[in-house]
Tab-separated table of C-alpha atoms in Angstrom:
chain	number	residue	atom	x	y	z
A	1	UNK	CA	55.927	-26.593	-101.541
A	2	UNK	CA	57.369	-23.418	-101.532
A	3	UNK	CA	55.625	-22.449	-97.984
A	4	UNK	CA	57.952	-25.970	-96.530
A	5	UNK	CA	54.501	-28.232	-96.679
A	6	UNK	CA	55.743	-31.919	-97.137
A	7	UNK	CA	53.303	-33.294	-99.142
A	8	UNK	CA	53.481	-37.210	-100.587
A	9	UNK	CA	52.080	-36.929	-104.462
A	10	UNK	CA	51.269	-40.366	-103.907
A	11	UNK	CA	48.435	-39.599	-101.421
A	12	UNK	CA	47.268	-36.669	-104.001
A	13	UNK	CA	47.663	-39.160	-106.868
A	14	UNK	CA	45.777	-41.613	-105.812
A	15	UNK	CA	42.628	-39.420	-104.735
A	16	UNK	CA	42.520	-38.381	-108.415
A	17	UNK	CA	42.937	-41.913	-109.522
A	18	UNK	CA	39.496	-43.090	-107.069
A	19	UNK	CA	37.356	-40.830	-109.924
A	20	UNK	CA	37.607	-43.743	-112.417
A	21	UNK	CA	37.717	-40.673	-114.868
A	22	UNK	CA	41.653	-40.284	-114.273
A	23	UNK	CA	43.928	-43.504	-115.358
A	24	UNK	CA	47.201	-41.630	-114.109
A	25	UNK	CA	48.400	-38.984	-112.744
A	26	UNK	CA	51.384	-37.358	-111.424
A	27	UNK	CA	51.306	-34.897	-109.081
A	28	UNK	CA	54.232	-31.541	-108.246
A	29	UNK	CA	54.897	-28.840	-106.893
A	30	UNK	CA	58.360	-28.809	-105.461
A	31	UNK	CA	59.290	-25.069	-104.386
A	32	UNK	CA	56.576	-23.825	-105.903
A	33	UNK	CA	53.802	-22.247	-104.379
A	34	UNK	CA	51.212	-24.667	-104.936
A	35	UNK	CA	50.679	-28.368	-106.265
A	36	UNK	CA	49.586	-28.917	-109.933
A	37	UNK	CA	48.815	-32.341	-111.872
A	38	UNK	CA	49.472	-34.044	-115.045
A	39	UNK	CA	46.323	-36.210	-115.990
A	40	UNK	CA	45.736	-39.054	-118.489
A	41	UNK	CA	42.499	-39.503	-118.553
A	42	UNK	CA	40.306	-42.911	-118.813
A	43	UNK	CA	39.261	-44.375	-121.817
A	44	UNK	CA	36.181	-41.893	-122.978
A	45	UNK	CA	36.290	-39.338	-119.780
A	46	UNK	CA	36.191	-35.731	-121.225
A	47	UNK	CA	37.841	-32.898	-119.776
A	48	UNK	CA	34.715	-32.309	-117.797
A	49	UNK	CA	35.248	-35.571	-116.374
A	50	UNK	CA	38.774	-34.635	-115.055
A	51	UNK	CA	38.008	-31.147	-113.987
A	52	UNK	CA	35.032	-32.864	-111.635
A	53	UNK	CA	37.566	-35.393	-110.629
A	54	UNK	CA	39.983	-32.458	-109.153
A	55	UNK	CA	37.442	-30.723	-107.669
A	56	UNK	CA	36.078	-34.243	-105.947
A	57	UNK	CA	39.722	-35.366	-105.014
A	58	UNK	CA	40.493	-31.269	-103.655
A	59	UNK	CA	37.080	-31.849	-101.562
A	60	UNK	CA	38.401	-34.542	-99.772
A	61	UNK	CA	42.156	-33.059	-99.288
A	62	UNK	CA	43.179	-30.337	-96.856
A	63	UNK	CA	43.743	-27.054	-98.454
A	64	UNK	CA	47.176	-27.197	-98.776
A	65	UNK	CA	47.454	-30.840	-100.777
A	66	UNK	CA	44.774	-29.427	-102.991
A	67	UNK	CA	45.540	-29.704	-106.784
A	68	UNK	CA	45.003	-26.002	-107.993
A	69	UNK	CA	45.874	-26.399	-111.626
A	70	UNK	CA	46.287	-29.500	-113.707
A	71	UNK	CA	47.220	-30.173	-117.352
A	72	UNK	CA	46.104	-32.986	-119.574
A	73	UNK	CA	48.717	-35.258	-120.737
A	74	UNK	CA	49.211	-35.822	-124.571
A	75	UNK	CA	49.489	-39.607	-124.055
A	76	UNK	CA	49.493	-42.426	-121.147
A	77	UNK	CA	53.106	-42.707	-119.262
A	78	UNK	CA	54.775	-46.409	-120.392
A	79	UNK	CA	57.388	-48.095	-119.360
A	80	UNK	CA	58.581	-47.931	-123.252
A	81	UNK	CA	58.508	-44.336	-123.365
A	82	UNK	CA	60.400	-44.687	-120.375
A	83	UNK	CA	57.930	-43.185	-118.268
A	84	UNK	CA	57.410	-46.232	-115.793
A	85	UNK	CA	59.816	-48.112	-114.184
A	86	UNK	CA	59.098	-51.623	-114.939
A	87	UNK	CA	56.713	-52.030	-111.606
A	88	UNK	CA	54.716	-49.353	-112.997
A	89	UNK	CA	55.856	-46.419	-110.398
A	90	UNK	CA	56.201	-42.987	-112.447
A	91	UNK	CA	59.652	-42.068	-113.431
A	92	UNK	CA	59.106	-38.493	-112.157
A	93	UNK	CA	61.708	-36.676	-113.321
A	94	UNK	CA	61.720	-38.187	-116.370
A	95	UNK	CA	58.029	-36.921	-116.964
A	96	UNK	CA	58.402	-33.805	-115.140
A	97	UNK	CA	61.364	-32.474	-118.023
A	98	UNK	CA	59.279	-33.915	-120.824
A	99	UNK	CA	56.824	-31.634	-119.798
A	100	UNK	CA	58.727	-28.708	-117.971
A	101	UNK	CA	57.263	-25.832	-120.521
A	102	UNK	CA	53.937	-26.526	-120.219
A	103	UNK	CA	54.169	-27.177	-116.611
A	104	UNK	CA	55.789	-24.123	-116.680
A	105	UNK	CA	53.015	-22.067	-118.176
A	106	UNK	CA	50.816	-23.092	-114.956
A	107	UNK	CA	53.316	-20.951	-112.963
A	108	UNK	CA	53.517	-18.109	-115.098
């Protein structure tokens, strides 16, 4: 973050995915002064759903690997959109400058 906290999005990402109401996410925050989160939610789960899996996920997290704001994504990452690598792992950057303006608007 911007305050020099190392923190793996992994770890963040997959206490968001234990909800069963999040099927990915993807977790940043890189020089910026807190983390955020792009959800796709599971099949049915509302945004309710994915708000109450934040705040369960930020419950078990210390306060500075907390997710403070998180957008919903406007479709699942796949490895044909060339979101995935072909093992599944999130192509990050790839993800991050699809959706760098409304990221964006979380800083802002």
């Amino acid at each position: 973050t911007a305050f020099g906290r190392n923190v793996s999005p992994e770890w963040v990402e997959s206490e968001l995915l234990a909800s069963g109401a999040v099927a990915q996410a993807l977790v940043f925050g890189d020089a910026r002064p807190w983390l955020g989160a792009l959800l796709v939610a599971a099949p049915g789960a509302s945004a309710d759903a994915l708000a109450a899996a934040v705040d369960a996920a930020n419950a078990r997290l210390p306060d500075y690997a907390r997710v403070h704001r998180w957008l919903r994504a406007d479709a699942p990452f796949t490895a044909a959109a060339g979101d995935l690598t072909a093992n599944g792992r999130p192509r990050r950057d790839r993800i991050l400058a699809r959706h760098a303006a409304r990221i964006e608007s979380l800083y802002t």
